CSV table of C-alpha atoms and ligand atoms in Angstrom, one decimal:
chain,number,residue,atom,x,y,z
A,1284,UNK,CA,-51.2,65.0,48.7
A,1285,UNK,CA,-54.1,64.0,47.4
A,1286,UNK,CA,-53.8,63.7,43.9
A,1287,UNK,CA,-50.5,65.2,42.1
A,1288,UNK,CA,-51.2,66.8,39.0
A,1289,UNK,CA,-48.7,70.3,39.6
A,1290,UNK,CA,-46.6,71.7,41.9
A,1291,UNK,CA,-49.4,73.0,44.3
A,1292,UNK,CA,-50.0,69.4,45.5
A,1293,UNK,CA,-46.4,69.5,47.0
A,1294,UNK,CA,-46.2,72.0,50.6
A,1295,UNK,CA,-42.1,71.4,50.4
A,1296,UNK,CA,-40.4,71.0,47.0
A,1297,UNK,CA,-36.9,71.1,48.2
A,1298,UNK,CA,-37.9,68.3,50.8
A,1299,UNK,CA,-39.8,66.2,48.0
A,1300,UNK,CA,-36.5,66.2,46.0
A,1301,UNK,CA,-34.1,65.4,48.7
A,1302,UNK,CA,-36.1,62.3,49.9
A,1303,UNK,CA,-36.2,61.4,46.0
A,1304,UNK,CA,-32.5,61.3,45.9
A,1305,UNK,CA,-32.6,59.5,49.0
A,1306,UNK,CA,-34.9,56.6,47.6
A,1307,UNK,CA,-32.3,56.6,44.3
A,1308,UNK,CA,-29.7,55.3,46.8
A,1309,UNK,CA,-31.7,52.6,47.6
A,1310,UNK,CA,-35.1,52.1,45.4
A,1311,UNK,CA,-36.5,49.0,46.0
A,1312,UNK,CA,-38.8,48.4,48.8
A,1313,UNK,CA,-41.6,46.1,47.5
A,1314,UNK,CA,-43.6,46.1,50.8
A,1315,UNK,CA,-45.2,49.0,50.6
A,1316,UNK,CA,-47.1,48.8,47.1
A,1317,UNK,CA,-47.5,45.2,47.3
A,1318,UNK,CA,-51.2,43.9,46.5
A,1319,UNK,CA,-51.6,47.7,45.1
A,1320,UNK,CA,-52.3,48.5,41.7
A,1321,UNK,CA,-51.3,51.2,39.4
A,1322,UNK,CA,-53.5,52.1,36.9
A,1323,UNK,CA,-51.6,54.0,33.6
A,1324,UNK,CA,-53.9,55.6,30.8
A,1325,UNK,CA,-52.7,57.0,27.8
A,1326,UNK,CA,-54.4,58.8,25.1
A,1327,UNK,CA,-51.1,59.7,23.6
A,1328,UNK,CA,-47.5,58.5,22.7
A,1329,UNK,CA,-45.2,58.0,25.7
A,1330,UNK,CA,-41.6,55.9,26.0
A,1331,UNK,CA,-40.2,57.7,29.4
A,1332,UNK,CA,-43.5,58.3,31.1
A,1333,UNK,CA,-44.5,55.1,31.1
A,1334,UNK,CA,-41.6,53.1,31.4
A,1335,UNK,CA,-40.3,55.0,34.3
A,1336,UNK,CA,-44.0,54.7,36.1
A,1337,UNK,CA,-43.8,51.3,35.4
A,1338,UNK,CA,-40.3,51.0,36.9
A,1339,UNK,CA,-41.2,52.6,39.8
A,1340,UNK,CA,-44.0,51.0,40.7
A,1341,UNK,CA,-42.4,47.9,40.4
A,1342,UNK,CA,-39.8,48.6,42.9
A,1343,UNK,CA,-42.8,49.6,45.2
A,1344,UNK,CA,-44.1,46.0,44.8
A,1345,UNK,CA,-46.9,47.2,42.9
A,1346,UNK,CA,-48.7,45.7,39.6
A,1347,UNK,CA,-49.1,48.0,36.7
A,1348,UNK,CA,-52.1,47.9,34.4
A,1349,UNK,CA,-51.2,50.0,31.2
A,1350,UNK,CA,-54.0,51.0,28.6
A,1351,UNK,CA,-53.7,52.8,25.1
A,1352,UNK,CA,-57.2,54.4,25.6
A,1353,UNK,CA,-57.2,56.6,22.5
A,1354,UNK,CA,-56.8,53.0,20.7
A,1355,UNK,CA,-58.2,50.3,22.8
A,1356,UNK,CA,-60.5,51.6,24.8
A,1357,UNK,CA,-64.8,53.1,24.0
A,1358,UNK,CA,-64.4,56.9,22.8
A,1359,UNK,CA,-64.8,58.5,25.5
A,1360,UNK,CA,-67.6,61.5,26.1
A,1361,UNK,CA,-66.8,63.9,28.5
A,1362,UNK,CA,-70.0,66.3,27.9
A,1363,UNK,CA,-72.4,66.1,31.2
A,1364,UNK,CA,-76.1,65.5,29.7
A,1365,UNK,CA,-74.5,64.3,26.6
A,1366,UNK,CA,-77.3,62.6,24.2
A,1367,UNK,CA,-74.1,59.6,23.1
A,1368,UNK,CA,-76.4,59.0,19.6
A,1369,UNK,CA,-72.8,59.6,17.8
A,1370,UNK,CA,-69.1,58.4,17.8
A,1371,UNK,CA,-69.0,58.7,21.7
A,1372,UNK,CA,-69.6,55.0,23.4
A,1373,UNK,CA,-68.6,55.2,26.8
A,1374,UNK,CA,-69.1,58.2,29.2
A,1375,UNK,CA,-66.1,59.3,31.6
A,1376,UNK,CA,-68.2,59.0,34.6
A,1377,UNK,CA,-68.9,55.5,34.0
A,1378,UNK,CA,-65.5,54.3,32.7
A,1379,UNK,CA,-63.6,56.3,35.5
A,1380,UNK,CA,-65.7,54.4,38.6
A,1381,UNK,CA,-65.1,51.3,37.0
A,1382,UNK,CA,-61.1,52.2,36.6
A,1383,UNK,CA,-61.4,53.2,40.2
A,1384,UNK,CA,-62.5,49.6,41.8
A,1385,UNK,CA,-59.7,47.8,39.4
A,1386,UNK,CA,-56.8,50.4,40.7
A,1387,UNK,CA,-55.4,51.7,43.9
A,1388,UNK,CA,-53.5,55.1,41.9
A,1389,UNK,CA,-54.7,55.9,38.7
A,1390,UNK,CA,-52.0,57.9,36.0
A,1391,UNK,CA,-53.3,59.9,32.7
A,1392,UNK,CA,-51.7,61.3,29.8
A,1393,UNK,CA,-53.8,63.6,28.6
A,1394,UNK,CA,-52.3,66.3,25.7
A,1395,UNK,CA,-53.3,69.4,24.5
A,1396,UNK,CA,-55.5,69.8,21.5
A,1397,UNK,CA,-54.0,73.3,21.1
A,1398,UNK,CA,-57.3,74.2,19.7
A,1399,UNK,CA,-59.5,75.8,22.0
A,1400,UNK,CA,-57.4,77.4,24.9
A,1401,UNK,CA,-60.1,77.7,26.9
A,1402,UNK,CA,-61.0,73.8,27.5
A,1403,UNK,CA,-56.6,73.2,27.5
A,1404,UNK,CA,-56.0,75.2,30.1
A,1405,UNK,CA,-59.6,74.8,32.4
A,1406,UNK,CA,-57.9,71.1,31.8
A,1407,UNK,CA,-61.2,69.8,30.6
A,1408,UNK,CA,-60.0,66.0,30.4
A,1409,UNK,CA,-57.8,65.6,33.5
A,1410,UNK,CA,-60.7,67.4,35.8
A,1411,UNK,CA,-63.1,64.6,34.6
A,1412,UNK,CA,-60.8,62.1,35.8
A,1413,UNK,CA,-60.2,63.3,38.9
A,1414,UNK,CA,-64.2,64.8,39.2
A,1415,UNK,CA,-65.0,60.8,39.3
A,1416,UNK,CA,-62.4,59.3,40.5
A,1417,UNK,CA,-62.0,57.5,44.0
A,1418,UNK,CA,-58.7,57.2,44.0
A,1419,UNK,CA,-55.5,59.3,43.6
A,1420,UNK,CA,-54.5,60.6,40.2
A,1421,UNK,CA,-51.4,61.3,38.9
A,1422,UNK,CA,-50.7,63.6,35.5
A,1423,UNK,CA,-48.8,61.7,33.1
A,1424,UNK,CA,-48.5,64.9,31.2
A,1425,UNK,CA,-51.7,67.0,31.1
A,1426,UNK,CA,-52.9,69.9,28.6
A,1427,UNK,CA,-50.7,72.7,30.5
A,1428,UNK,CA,-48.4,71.1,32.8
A,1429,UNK,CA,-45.9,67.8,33.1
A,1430,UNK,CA,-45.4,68.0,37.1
A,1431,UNK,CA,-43.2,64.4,37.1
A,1432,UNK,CA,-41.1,65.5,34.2
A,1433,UNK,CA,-40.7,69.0,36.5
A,1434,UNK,CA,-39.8,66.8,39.5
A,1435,UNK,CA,-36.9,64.8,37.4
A,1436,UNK,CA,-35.4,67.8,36.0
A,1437,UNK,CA,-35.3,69.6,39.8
A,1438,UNK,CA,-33.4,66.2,41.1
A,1439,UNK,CA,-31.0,66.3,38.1
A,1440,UNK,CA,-30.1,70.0,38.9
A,1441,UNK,CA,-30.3,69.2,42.3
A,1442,UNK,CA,-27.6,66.1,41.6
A,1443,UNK,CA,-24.7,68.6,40.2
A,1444,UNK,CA,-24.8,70.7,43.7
A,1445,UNK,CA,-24.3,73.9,42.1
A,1446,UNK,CA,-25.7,76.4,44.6
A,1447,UNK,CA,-27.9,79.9,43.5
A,1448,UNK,CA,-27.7,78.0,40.0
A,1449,UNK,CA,-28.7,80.7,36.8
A,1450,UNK,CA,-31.1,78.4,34.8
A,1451,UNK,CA,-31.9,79.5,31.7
A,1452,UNK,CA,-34.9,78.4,29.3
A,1453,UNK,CA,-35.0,78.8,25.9
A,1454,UNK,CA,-37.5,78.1,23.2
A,1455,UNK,CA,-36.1,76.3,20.2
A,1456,UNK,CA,-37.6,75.3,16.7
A,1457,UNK,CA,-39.8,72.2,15.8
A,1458,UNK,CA,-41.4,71.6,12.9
A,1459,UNK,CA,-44.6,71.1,14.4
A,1460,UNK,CA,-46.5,73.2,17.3
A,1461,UNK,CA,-46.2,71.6,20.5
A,1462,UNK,CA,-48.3,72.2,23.9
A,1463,UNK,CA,-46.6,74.5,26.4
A,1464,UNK,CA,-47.0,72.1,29.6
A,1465,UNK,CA,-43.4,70.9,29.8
A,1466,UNK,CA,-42.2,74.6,30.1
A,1467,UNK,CA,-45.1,75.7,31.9
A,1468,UNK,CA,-44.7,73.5,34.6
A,1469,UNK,CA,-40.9,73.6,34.4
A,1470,UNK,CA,-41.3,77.8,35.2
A,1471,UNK,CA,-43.7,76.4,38.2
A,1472,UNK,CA,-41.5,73.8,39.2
A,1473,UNK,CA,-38.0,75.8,39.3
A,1474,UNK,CA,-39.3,79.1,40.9
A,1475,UNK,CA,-39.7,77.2,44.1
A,1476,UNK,CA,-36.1,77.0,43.9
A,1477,UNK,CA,-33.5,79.5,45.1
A,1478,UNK,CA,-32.4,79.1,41.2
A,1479,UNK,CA,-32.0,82.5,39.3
A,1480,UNK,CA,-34.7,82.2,36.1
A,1481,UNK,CA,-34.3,83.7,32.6
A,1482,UNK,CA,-37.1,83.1,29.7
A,1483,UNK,CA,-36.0,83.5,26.5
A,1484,UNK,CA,-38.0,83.3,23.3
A,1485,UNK,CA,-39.4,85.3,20.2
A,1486,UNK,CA,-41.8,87.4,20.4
A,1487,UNK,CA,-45.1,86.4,20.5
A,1488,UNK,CA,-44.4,82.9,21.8
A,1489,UNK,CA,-44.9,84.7,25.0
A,1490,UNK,CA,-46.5,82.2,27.7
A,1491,UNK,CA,-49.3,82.7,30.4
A,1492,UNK,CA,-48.9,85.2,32.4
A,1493,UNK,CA,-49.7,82.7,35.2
A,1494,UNK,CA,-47.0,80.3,34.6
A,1495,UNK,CA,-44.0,83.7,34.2
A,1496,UNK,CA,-45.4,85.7,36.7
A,1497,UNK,CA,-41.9,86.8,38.6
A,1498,UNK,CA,-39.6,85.2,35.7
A,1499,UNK,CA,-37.0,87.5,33.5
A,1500,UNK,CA,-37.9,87.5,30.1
A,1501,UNK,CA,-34.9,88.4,27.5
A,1502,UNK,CA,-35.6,88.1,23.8
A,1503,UNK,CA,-32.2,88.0,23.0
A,1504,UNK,CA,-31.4,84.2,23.4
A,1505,UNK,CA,-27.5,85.2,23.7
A,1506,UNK,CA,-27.6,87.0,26.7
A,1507,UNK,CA,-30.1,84.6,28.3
A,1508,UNK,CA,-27.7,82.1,27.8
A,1509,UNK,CA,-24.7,84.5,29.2
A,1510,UNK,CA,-23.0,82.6,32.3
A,1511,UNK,CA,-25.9,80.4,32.7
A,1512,UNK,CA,-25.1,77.3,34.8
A,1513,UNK,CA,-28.4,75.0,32.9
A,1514,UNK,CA,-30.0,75.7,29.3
A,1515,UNK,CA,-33.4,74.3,28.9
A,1516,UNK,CA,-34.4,74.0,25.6
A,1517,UNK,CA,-38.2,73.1,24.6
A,1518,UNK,CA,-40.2,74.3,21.6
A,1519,UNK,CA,-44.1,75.4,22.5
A,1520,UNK,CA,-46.8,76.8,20.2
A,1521,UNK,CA,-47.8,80.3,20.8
A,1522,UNK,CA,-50.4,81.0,23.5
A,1523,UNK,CA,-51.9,83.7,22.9
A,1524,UNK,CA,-52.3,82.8,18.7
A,1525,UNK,CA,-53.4,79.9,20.7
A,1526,UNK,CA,-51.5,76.6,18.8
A,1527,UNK,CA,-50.0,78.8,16.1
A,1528,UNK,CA,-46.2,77.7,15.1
A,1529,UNK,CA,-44.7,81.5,14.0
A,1530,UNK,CA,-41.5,80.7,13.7
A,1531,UNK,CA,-39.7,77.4,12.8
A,1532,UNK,CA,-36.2,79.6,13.0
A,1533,UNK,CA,-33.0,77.9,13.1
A,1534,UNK,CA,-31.3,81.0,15.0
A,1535,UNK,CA,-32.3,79.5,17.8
A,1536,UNK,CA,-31.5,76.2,17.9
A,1537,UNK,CA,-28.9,75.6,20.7
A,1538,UNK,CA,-25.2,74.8,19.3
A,1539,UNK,CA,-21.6,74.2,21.2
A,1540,UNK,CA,-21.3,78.3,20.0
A,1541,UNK,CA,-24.3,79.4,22.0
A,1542,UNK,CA,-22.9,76.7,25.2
A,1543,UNK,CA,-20.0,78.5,24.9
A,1544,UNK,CA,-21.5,81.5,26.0
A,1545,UNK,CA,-22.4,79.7,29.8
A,1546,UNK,CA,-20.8,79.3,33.2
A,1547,UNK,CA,-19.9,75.6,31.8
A,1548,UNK,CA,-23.6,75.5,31.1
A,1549,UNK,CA,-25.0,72.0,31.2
A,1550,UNK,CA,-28.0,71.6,28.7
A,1551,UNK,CA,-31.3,69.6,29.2
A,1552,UNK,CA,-34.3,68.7,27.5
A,1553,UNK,CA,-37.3,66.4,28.7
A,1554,UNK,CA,-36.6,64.0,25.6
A,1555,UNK,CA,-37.7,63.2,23.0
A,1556,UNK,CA,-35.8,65.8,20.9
A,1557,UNK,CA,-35.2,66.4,16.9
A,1558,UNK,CA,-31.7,66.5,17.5
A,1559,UNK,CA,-29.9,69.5,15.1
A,1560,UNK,CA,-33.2,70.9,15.0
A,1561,UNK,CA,-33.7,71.6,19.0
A,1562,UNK,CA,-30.3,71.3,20.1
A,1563,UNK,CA,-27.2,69.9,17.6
A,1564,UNK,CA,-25.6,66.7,18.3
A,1565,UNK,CA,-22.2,67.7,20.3
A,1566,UNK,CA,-25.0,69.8,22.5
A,1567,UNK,CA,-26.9,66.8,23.3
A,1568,UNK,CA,-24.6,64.2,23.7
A,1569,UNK,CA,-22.5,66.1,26.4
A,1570,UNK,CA,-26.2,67.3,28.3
A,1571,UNK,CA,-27.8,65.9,31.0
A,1572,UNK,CA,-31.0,64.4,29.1
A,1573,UNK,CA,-30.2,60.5,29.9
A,1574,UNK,CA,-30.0,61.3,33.5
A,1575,UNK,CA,-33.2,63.6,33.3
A,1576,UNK,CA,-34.8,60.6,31.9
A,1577,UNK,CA,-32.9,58.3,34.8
A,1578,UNK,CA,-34.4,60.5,37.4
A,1579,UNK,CA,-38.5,60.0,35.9
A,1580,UNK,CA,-38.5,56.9,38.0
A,1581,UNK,CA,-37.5,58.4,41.3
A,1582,UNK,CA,-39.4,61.1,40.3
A,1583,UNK,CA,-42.5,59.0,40.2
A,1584,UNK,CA,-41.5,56.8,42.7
A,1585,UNK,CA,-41.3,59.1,45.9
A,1586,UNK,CA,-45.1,60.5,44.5
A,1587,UNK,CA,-46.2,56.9,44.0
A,1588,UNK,CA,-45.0,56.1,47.7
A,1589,UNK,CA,-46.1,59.4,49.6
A,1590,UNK,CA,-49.9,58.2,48.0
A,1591,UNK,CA,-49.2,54.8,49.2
A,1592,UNK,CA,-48.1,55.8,52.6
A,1593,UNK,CA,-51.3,58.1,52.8
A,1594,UNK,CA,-53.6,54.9,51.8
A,1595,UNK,CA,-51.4,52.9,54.9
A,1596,UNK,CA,-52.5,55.6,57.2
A,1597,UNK,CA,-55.9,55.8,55.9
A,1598,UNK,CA,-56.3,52.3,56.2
A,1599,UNK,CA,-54.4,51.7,59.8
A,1600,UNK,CA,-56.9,54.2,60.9
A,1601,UNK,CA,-60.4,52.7,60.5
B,807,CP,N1,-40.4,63.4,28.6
B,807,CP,C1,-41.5,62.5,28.4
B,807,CP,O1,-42.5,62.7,29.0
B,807,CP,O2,-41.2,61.5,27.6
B,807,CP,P1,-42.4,60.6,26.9
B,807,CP,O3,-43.3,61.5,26.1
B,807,CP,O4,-41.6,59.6,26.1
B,807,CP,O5,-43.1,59.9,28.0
């Protein structure tokens, strides 16, 4: 693994997971990062994502640098050639080599604009980073895909031991559009399970193709959620009226009614949530959110220690 950034930087998911519940057991082991640095950048909000990096890389013996870069740090150009005579004051080339002597694993948070689909999904800012980067990078959350938040939630399933689970994911309501990574990468994420997968959402919030190639699609929320041993509930804008909110419809919000409906169905969501507006109350305090957002830090801390272990053997071998 080179860099880890979606589920195609992993050859064995199901191994990946195991080892992570393995390391919960018994997480700290400050050896291995110690007199390594972990780099975090953010150019937008975060309280799991960072924290549980953090976490994790402290029980690796690592240091963590953290930096707000949308606030504290130069504007950033990312245009090669770019003549910088405007608001632009530090090129990405520049600012990444420099990241790059200072840290041994660099993390990025890096959202969606949701306004031009083209640069969101050719994952315009994330690709700079790692076009110029001499280290590893990890996503923190990228324009189409959230692989660490995908890792936590295949642990927590993993953790209840259900086998041939039915998992079913369901768009809710939001008053605001939000990008389609976490559900994107969740769809990548789960298919590499022996889990049985049903998508349901209105129509025209239908999703890339790429990310629901093989995935049942029912537009009836209902019998999505019929005998379903998860519910995963996330709002996402439309992508093909690229960033559009359609619908804002409280039919869909998940309720004890609709949980009724599953094979004891436990329900999750990557946090943070508008509770009665994604989920009600009674749905999210009897869910498995808290230990999805538990499981971020094993979830970055077995990626954080595969890199490290790579950078042993790298090292041992010269
Ligand atoms: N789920 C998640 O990534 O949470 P944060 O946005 O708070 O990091």
């Amino acid at each position: 693994m080179k860099n880890f950034t979606s589920v195609s930087d992993i050859n064995d998911v199901e191994s990946l997971v195991n080892e992570a519940i393995a390391l919960k057991k018994d997480p700290v082991n400050l050896s291995i990062g110690s007199g390594k640095t972990l780099g975090l950048l953010f150019f937008n909000p975060s309280l799991r994502t960072r924290l549980s990096s953090q976490k994790a890389a402290y029980n690796l013996g690592m240091n963590v640098m953290t930096l707000n870069i949308d606030e504290d740090g130069w504007k950033i150009e990312f245009e090669d050639g770019a003549v910088m005579d405007q608001g632009s004051q530090e090129h990405i080339k520049d600012a990444v080599q420099v990241i790059s002597q200072y840290c041994d694993i660099l993390g990025v948070r890096t959202f969606a604009g949701l306004k031009n689909r083209k640069d969101d999904y050719q994952e315009k800012v994330l690709s700079s980073f790692i076009a110029h980067a001499t280290i590893p990078v990890i996503s923190l959350e990228s324009a189409t895909l959230h692989p660490l938040q995908s890792l936590a939630d295949l642990i927590t399933i993993k953790e209840q031991g259900i086998v041939w689970p039915k998992v079913a994911v369901s768009w809710a309501p939001h008053p605001r559009p939000l990008p389609q990574a976490v559900v994107n990468s969740f769809l990548e994420w789960i298919m590499k399970t022996d889990a049985e997968v049903v998508l349901t959402h209105p129509h025209r919030y239908e999703l890339s193709e790429k990310f629901t190639r093989g995935v049942t699609i029912n537009y009836n929320q209902e019998e999505a959620l019929a005998g379903a041993d998860f519910v995963y509930a996330k709002n996402w804008s439309a992508y093909e009226s690229y960033g559009q909110k359609i619908s804002e419809d409280p039919a869909w919000t998940i309720t004890m009614d609709k949980m009724k409906l599953t094979n004891h169905g436990r329900f999750m969501h990557c946090l943070p949530v508008r509770r009665n507006v994604i989920a009600t109350d009674e749905v999210i305090d009897n869910s498995l959110v808290i230990k999805q957002a538990e499981n971020r830090i094993y979830a970055a801390q077995i990626v954080l220690k595969k890199l490290l272990e790579l950078q042993h053997e790298v090292a041992a071998s010269h």
